[in-house]
XYZ file of C-alpha atoms in Angstrom:
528
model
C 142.794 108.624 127.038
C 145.621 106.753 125.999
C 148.115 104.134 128.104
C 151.110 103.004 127.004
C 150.537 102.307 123.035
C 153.062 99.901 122.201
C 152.765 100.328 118.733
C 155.747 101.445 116.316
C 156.054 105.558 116.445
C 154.347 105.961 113.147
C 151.073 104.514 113.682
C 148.544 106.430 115.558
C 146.287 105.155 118.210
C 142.961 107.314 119.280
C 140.519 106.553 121.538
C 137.453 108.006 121.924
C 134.452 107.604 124.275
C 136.710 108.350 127.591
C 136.629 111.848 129.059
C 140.060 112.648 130.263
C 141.546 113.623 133.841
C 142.400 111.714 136.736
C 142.246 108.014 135.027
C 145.526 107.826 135.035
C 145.709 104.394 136.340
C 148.841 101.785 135.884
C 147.367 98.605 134.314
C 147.408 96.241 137.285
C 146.419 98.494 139.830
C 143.042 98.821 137.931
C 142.665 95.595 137.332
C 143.153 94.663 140.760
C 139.752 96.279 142.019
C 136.892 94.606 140.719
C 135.837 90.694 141.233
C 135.415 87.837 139.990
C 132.733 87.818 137.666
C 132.924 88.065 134.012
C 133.127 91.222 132.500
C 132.562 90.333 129.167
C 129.009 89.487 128.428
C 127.931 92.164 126.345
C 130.638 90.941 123.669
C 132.912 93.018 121.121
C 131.977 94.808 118.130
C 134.119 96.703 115.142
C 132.893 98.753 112.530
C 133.568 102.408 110.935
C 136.031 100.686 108.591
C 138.896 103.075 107.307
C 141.614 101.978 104.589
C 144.228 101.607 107.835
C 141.800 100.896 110.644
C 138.421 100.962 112.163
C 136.871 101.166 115.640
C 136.991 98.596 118.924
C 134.086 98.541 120.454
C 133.623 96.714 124.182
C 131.484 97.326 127.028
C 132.410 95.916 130.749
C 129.513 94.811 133.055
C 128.754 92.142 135.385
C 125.478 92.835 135.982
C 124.153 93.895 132.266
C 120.465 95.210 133.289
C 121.311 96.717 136.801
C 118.999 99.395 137.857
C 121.404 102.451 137.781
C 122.669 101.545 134.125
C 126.329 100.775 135.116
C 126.368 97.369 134.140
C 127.311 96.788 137.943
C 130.742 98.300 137.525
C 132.468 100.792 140.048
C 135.172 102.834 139.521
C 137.422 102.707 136.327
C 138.897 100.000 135.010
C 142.129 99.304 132.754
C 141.422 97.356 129.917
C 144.405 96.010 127.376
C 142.906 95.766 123.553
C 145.041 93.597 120.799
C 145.257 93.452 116.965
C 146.607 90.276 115.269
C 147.174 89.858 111.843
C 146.224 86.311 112.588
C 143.749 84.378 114.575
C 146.153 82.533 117.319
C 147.313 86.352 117.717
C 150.618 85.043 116.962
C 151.788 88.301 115.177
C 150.024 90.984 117.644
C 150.139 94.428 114.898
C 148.819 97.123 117.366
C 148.369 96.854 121.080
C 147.830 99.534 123.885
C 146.364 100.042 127.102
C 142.641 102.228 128.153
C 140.709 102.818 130.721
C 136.674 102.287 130.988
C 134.956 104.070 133.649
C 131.501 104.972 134.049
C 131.326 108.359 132.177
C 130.182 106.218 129.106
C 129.132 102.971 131.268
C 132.134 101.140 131.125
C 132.053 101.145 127.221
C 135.348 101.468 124.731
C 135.644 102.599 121.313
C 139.462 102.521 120.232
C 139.921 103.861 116.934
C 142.579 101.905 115.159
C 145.187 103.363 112.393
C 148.373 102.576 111.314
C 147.411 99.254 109.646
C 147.315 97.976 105.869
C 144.372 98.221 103.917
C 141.712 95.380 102.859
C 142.691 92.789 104.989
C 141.262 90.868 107.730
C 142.320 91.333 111.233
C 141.705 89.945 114.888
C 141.163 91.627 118.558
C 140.438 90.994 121.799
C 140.157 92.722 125.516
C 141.668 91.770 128.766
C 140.546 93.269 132.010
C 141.046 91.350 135.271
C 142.713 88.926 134.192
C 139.717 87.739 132.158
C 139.708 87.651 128.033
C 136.755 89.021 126.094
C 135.630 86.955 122.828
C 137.927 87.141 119.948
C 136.792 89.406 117.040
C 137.349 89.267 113.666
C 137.245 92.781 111.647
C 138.594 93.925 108.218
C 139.937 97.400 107.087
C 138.795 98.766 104.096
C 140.612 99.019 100.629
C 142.911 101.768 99.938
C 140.624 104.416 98.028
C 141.799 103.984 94.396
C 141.734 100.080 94.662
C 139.901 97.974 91.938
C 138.348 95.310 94.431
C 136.324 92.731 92.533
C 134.147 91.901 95.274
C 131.970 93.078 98.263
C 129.189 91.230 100.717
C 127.075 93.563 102.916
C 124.445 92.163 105.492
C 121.733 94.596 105.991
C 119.336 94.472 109.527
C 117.015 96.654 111.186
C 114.283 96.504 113.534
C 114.933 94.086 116.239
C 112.263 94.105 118.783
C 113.143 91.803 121.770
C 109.663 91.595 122.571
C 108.732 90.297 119.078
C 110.851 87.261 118.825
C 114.167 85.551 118.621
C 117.419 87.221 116.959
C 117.832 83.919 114.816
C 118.561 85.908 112.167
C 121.818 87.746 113.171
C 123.171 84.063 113.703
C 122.536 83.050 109.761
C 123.714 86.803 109.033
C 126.785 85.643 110.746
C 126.809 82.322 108.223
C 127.132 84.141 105.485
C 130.534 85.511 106.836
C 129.745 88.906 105.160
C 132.541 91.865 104.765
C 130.199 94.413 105.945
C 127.211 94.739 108.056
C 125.054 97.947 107.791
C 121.922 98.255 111.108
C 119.687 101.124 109.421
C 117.548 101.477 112.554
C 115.477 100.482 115.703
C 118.418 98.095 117.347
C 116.211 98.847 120.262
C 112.922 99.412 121.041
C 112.294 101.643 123.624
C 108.764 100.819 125.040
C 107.709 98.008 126.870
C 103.821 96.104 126.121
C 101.387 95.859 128.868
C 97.426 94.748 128.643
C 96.373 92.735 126.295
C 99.502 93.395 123.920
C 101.634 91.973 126.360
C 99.740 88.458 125.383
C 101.724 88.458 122.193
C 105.334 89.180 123.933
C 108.049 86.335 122.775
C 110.227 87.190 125.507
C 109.737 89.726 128.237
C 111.926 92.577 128.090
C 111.239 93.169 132.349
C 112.394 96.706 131.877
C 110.050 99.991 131.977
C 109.813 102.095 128.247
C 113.107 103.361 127.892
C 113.128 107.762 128.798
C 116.449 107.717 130.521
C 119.952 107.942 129.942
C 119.953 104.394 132.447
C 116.876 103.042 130.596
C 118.627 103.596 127.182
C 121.960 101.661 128.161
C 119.870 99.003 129.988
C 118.051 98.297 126.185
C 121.070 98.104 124.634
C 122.774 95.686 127.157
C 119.645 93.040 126.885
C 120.267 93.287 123.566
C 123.604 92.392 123.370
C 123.892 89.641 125.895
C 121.882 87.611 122.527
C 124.340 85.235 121.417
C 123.449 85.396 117.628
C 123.851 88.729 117.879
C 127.407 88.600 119.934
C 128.049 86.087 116.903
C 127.358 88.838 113.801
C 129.205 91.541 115.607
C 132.128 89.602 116.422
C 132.461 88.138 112.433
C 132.512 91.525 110.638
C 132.879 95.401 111.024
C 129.711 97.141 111.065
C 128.009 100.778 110.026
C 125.168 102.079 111.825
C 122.381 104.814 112.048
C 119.415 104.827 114.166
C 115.683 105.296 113.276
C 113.181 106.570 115.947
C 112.573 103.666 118.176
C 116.438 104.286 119.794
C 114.680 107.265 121.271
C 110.822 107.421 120.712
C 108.337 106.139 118.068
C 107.434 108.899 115.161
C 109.726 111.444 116.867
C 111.167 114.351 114.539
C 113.854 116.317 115.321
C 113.070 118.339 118.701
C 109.592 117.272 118.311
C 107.931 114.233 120.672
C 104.842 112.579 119.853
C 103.721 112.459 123.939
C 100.915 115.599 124.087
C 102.521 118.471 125.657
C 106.170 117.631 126.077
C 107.350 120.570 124.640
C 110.926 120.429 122.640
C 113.152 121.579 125.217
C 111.718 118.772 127.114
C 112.243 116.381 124.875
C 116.068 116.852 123.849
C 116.674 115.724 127.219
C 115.316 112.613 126.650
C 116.393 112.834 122.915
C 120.113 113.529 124.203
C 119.975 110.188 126.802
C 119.143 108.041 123.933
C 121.455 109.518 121.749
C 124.552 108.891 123.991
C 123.223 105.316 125.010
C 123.860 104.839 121.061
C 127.279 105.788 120.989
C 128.200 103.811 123.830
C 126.611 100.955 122.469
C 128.017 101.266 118.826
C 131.357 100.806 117.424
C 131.433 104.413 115.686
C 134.124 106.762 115.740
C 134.077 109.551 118.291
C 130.944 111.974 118.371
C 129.718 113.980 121.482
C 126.268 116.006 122.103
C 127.547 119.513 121.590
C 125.679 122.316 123.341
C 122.226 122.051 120.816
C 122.647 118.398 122.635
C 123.008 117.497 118.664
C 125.022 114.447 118.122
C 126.154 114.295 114.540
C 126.536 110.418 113.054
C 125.632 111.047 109.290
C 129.161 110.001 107.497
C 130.700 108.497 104.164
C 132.867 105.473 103.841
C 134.432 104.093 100.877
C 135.352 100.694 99.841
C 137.787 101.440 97.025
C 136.485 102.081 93.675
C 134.071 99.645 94.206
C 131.348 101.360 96.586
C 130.795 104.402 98.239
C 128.433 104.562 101.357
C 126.468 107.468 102.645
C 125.024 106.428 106.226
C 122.231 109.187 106.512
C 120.890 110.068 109.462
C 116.957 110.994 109.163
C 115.782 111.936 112.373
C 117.546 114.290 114.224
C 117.551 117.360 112.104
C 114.041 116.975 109.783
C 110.935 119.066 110.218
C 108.585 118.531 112.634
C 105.854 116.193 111.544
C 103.791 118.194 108.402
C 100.028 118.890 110.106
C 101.546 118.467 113.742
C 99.228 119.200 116.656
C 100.605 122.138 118.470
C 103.678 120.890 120.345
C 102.800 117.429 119.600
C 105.099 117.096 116.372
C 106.495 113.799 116.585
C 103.469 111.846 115.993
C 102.871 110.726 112.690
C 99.628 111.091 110.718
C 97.544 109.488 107.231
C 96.726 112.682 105.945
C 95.355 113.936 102.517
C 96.855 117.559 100.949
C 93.606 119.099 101.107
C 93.829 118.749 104.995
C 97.261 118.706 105.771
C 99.192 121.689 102.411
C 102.016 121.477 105.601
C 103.195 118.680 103.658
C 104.078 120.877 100.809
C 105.972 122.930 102.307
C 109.262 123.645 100.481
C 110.369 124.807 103.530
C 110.106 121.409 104.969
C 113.593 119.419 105.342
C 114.010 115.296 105.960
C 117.959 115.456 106.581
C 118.414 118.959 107.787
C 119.855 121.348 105.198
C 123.681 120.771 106.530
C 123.159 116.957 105.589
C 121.202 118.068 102.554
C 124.644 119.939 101.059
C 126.855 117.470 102.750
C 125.659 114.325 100.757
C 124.883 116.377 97.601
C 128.430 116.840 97.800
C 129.636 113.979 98.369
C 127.425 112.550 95.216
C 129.479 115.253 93.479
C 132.463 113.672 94.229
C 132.041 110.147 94.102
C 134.108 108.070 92.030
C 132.511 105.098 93.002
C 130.829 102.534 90.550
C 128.026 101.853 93.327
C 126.822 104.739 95.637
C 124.993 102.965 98.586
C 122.547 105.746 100.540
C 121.764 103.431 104.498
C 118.957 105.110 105.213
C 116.113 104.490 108.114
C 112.795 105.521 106.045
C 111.247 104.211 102.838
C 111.761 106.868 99.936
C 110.249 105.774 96.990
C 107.056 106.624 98.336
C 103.099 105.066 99.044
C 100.080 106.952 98.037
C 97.020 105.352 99.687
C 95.123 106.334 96.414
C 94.754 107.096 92.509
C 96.533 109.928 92.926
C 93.306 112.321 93.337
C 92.135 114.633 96.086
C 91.348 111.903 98.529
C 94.820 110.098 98.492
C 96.104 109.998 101.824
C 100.406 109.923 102.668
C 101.798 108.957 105.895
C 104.001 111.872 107.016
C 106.877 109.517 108.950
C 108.217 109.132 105.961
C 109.818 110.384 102.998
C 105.971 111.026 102.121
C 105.956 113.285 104.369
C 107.997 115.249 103.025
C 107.770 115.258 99.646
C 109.663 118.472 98.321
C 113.074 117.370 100.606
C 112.747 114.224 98.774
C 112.339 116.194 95.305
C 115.257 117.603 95.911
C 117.075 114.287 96.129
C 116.178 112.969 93.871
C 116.552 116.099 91.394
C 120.279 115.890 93.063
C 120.805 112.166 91.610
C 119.274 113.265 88.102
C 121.888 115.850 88.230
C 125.005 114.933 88.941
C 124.562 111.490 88.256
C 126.591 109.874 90.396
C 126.882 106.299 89.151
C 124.168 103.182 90.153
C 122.836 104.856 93.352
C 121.196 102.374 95.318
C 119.107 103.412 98.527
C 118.755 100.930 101.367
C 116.273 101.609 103.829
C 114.564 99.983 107.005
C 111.280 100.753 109.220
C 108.512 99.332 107.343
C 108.686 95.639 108.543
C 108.519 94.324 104.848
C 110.548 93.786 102.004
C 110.347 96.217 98.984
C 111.556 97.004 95.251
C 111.214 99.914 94.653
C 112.347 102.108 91.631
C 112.992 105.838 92.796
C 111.470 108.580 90.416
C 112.468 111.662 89.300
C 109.394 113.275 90.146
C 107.727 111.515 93.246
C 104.507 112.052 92.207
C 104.635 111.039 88.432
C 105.524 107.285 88.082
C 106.059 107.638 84.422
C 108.693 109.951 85.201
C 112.204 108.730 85.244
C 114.091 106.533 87.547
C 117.043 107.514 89.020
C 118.121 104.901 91.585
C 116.951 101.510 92.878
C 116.025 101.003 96.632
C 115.503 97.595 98.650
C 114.020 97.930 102.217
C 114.756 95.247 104.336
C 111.962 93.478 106.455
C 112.826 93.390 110.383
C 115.073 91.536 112.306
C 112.041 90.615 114.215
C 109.260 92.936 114.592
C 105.711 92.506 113.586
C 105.089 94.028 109.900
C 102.247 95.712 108.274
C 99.044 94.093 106.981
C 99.989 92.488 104.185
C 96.002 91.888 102.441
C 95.608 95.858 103.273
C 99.127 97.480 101.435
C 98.878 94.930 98.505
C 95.369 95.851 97.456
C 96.765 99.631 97.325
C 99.966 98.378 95.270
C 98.049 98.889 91.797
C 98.127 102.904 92.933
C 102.223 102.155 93.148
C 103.863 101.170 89.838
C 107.346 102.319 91.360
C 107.151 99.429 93.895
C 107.829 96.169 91.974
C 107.860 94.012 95.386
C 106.576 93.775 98.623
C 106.345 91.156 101.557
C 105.275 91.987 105.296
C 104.449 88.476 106.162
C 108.239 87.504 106.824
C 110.881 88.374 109.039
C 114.707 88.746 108.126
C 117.177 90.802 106.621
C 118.864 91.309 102.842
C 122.131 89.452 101.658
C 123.747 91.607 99.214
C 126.656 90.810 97.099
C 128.139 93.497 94.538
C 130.656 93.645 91.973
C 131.582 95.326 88.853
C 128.949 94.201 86.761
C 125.738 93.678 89.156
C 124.215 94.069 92.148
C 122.578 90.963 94.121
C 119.959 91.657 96.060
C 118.685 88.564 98.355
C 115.873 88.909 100.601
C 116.450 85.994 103.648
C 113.609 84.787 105.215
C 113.089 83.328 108.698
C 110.707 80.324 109.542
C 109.452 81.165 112.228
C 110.442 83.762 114.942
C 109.230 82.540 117.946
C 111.842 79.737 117.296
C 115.117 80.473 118.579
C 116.342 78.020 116.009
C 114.522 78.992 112.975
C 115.944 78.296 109.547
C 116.310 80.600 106.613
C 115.558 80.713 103.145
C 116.200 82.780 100.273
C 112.385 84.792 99.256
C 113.545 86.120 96.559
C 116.255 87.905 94.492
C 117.065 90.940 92.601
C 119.446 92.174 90.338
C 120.838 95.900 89.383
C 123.299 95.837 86.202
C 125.806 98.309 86.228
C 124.487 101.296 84.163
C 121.160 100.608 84.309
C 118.750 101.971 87.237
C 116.045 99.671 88.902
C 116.199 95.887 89.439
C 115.191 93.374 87.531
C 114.175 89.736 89.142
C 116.754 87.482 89.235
């Protein structure tokens, strides 16, 4: 729904996230019926960044974690949104007037056009006579346009449970142009016993199975300041993993025994639309499969291309699954599990499969960036013989999708693909082969998985004694917590892996672990 746009005739204004009908409210008679209290805690957001605009994200509440998953609102609520071209909105470019109500919890997502390309931009909210935090955004470059430049902070995994959020405030620092979240914002369970010893800071919510449980994750989440702070500096892209929903899950399939699928795309479809409301992404609704599409491209000139991949919601169930039980991921070897050989077998789906090929195809781009939730380059627990054992979550298992990938990039050689994934709680180099199994056989693009925001990693003693088995990985670190600083231009890539002192310290300071460096041309990184 749209009120009043007061922008000139030529410039279009759509919002999505609103279902239509009797919201037709005049601005002040809205804003008239709620309180007092501030309705801005949860912050602002932008991201989905298009050559002439991107996406406003807000979310009213005054009670962030109430029971019902409101937020503590009522009825709807008329909201005014501004875009300055500068940060005392002295020259106000695009204004207009929309109403939250509590179809998607309050939440907005106005999707901007009309404006010029690569340049920075400010907005803010007002509701009752209260202002929401200023954000700063950017659109992105017209498509042809030689940019020389481009900074990209890259998170995933932040368990509220685990620790502090220090690093989205030093993310924020470093001022980048983009941000990209490549999974697990959330976590949806909650520890009890004896792992609830090791808890940082108490969620006080029940595991997440509900469309209310799902928004109330979010909402904790966002009421973190350094967080707030790294939304509120840059536009963002994002994709989720499996903990926005449930651990392991694949597709349909849930890893609880005897939930069968039908079941579970209830539960999958809550989670999913607790995502959208909490995301600044453009318009998407649960169609009647209660699919929710968010795979997408966006490009940033000539300079890079992004593919934001979505890897859970249309793969195979989980390759040796127990009867209905196909979300649950095993260590298997091929003599007991051939499942995992299936050709049949998809990671993406087969409509994302063609999609991206395509778009590969196409690309004109001198970087093509795959954000991606799973690590694809692949660990064999093993020499390789009968008695190596995969773990099926990932791209492992599924090795014949991932053939197909990466026979795709050998193909039609789109230029420097670079894959940046999440999940594993660890940093990794890792060059991609031709031929997953064969690490002699030819590389075809570089991928850098990012440790968490603040979740606990792997064992570290365990995984490096197995790396000998695992000439394609050139790194790997699950001892720290953080997130990659990357900065890219014509010539190179610059990978930086960011490190955080300690995360029990709401303070912690950051350092750089190490850094890596892709030349133009030339696949796989090099130290720097």
């Amino acid at each position: 729904m749209l009120l009043k746009p007061t922008l000139p005739m030529n410039r279009r204004l759509l919002l999505g996230g609103l279902v239509a009908a009797p919201l037709v409210l005049r601005f002040g008679q809205a804003q008239a019926q709620a309180g007092g209290a501030y309705v801005f805690p949860l912050g602002v957001a932008s991201g989905d960044p298009a050559p002439d605009g991107f996406v406003l994200w807000t979310r009213l509440a005054v009670d962030p974690v109430a029971p019902d998953g409101l937020g503590g609102m009522g009825g709807p609520v008329a909201v005014r949104w501004d875009v300055a071209a500068d940060e005392a909105f002295n020259r106000i470019v695009a204004s207009g007037e929309a109403v939250a109500d509590r179809t998607d919890a309050h939440s907005l997502h106005i999707e901007v056009e009309g404006l010029r390309p690569d340049r920075p931009y400010w907005y803010r909210f007002t509701a009752q006579g209260q202002q929401s935090p200023i954000g700063r955004t950017r659109t992105a470059p017209a498509p042809n346009a030689d940019i020389d430049r481009l900074r990209l902070a890259v998170a995933s995994c932040s368990n509220w449970e685990s620790g502090y959020f220090s690093a989205y405030g030093h993310m924020a620092d470093e001022a980048p142009d983009l941000t990209l979240f490549l999974g697990d914002y959330i976590y949806e369970y909650t520890r009890t016993g004896a792992q609830a010893a090791n808890v940082v800071r108490p969620y006080g919510l029940e595991e997440a199975t509900t469309l209310a449980g799902y928004r109330n994750r979010y909402a904790l989440h966002r009421t973190d300041a350094d967080l707030q702070r790294l939304h509120a500096v840059a536009p963002c892209l994002a994709v989720w993993d499996d903990h926005e929903i449930q651990d392991d899950y694949s597709g349909v399939w849930s890893k609880t025994p005897g939930v069968m699928p039908n079941d579970f795309l209830l539960r999958r479809a809550a989670g999913y639309k607790a995502f959208y409301e909490a995301m600044p992404i453009r318009r998407t609704r649960l169609d009647a499969r209660l699919q929710m599409p968010i795979y997408r491209g966006v490009r940033y000139g000539r300079l890079a291309q992004f593919f934001m991949l979505d890897g859970r919601q249309y793969r195979s169930k989980q390759a040796c699954a127990d009867g209905v039980n196909g979300g649950k991921g095993q260590v298997v070897t091929d003599a007991a599990c051939p499942d995992r050989l299936d050709p049949a077998r998809t990671f993406l789906g087969f409509e994302q499969e063609r999609w991206l090929y395509d778009g590969l195809a196409r690309s004109q781009a001198r970087w093509n960036i795959l954000g991606q939730d799973l690590v694809m380059a692949g660990l064999k627990f093993g020499n390789g013989d009968a008695e190596t054992r995969y773990w099926t979550d990932t791209w492992d298992g599924y090795p014949v999708a991932r053939d197909r990938m990466t026979d795709a990039l050998a193909t039609l050689k789109p230029r420097n693909p670079v894959v940046l994934s999440g999940d594993y709680h660890s940093f990794w180099t890792n060059d991609v082969k031709r031929v997953s199994a064969d690490p002699s056989s030819a590389t075809v693009a570089t991928e850098f998985v990012g440790t968490s925001i603040s979740s606990s990693g792997p064992p570290y003693d365990a995984l490096m004694a197995n790396m000998p088995n695992n000439p394609q990985i050139k790194f790997f670190d699950s001892r720290v917590r953080g997130y990659m600083s990357i900065d890219m231009d014509r010539d190179r890539m610059n990978t930086r892996y960011r490190a955080i002192s300690d995360v029990r310290d709401p303070h912690a300071a950051v350092s750089t672990l190490n850094s890596w460096v892709v030349e133009d041309g030339r696949p796989g990184a090099v130290a720097a």
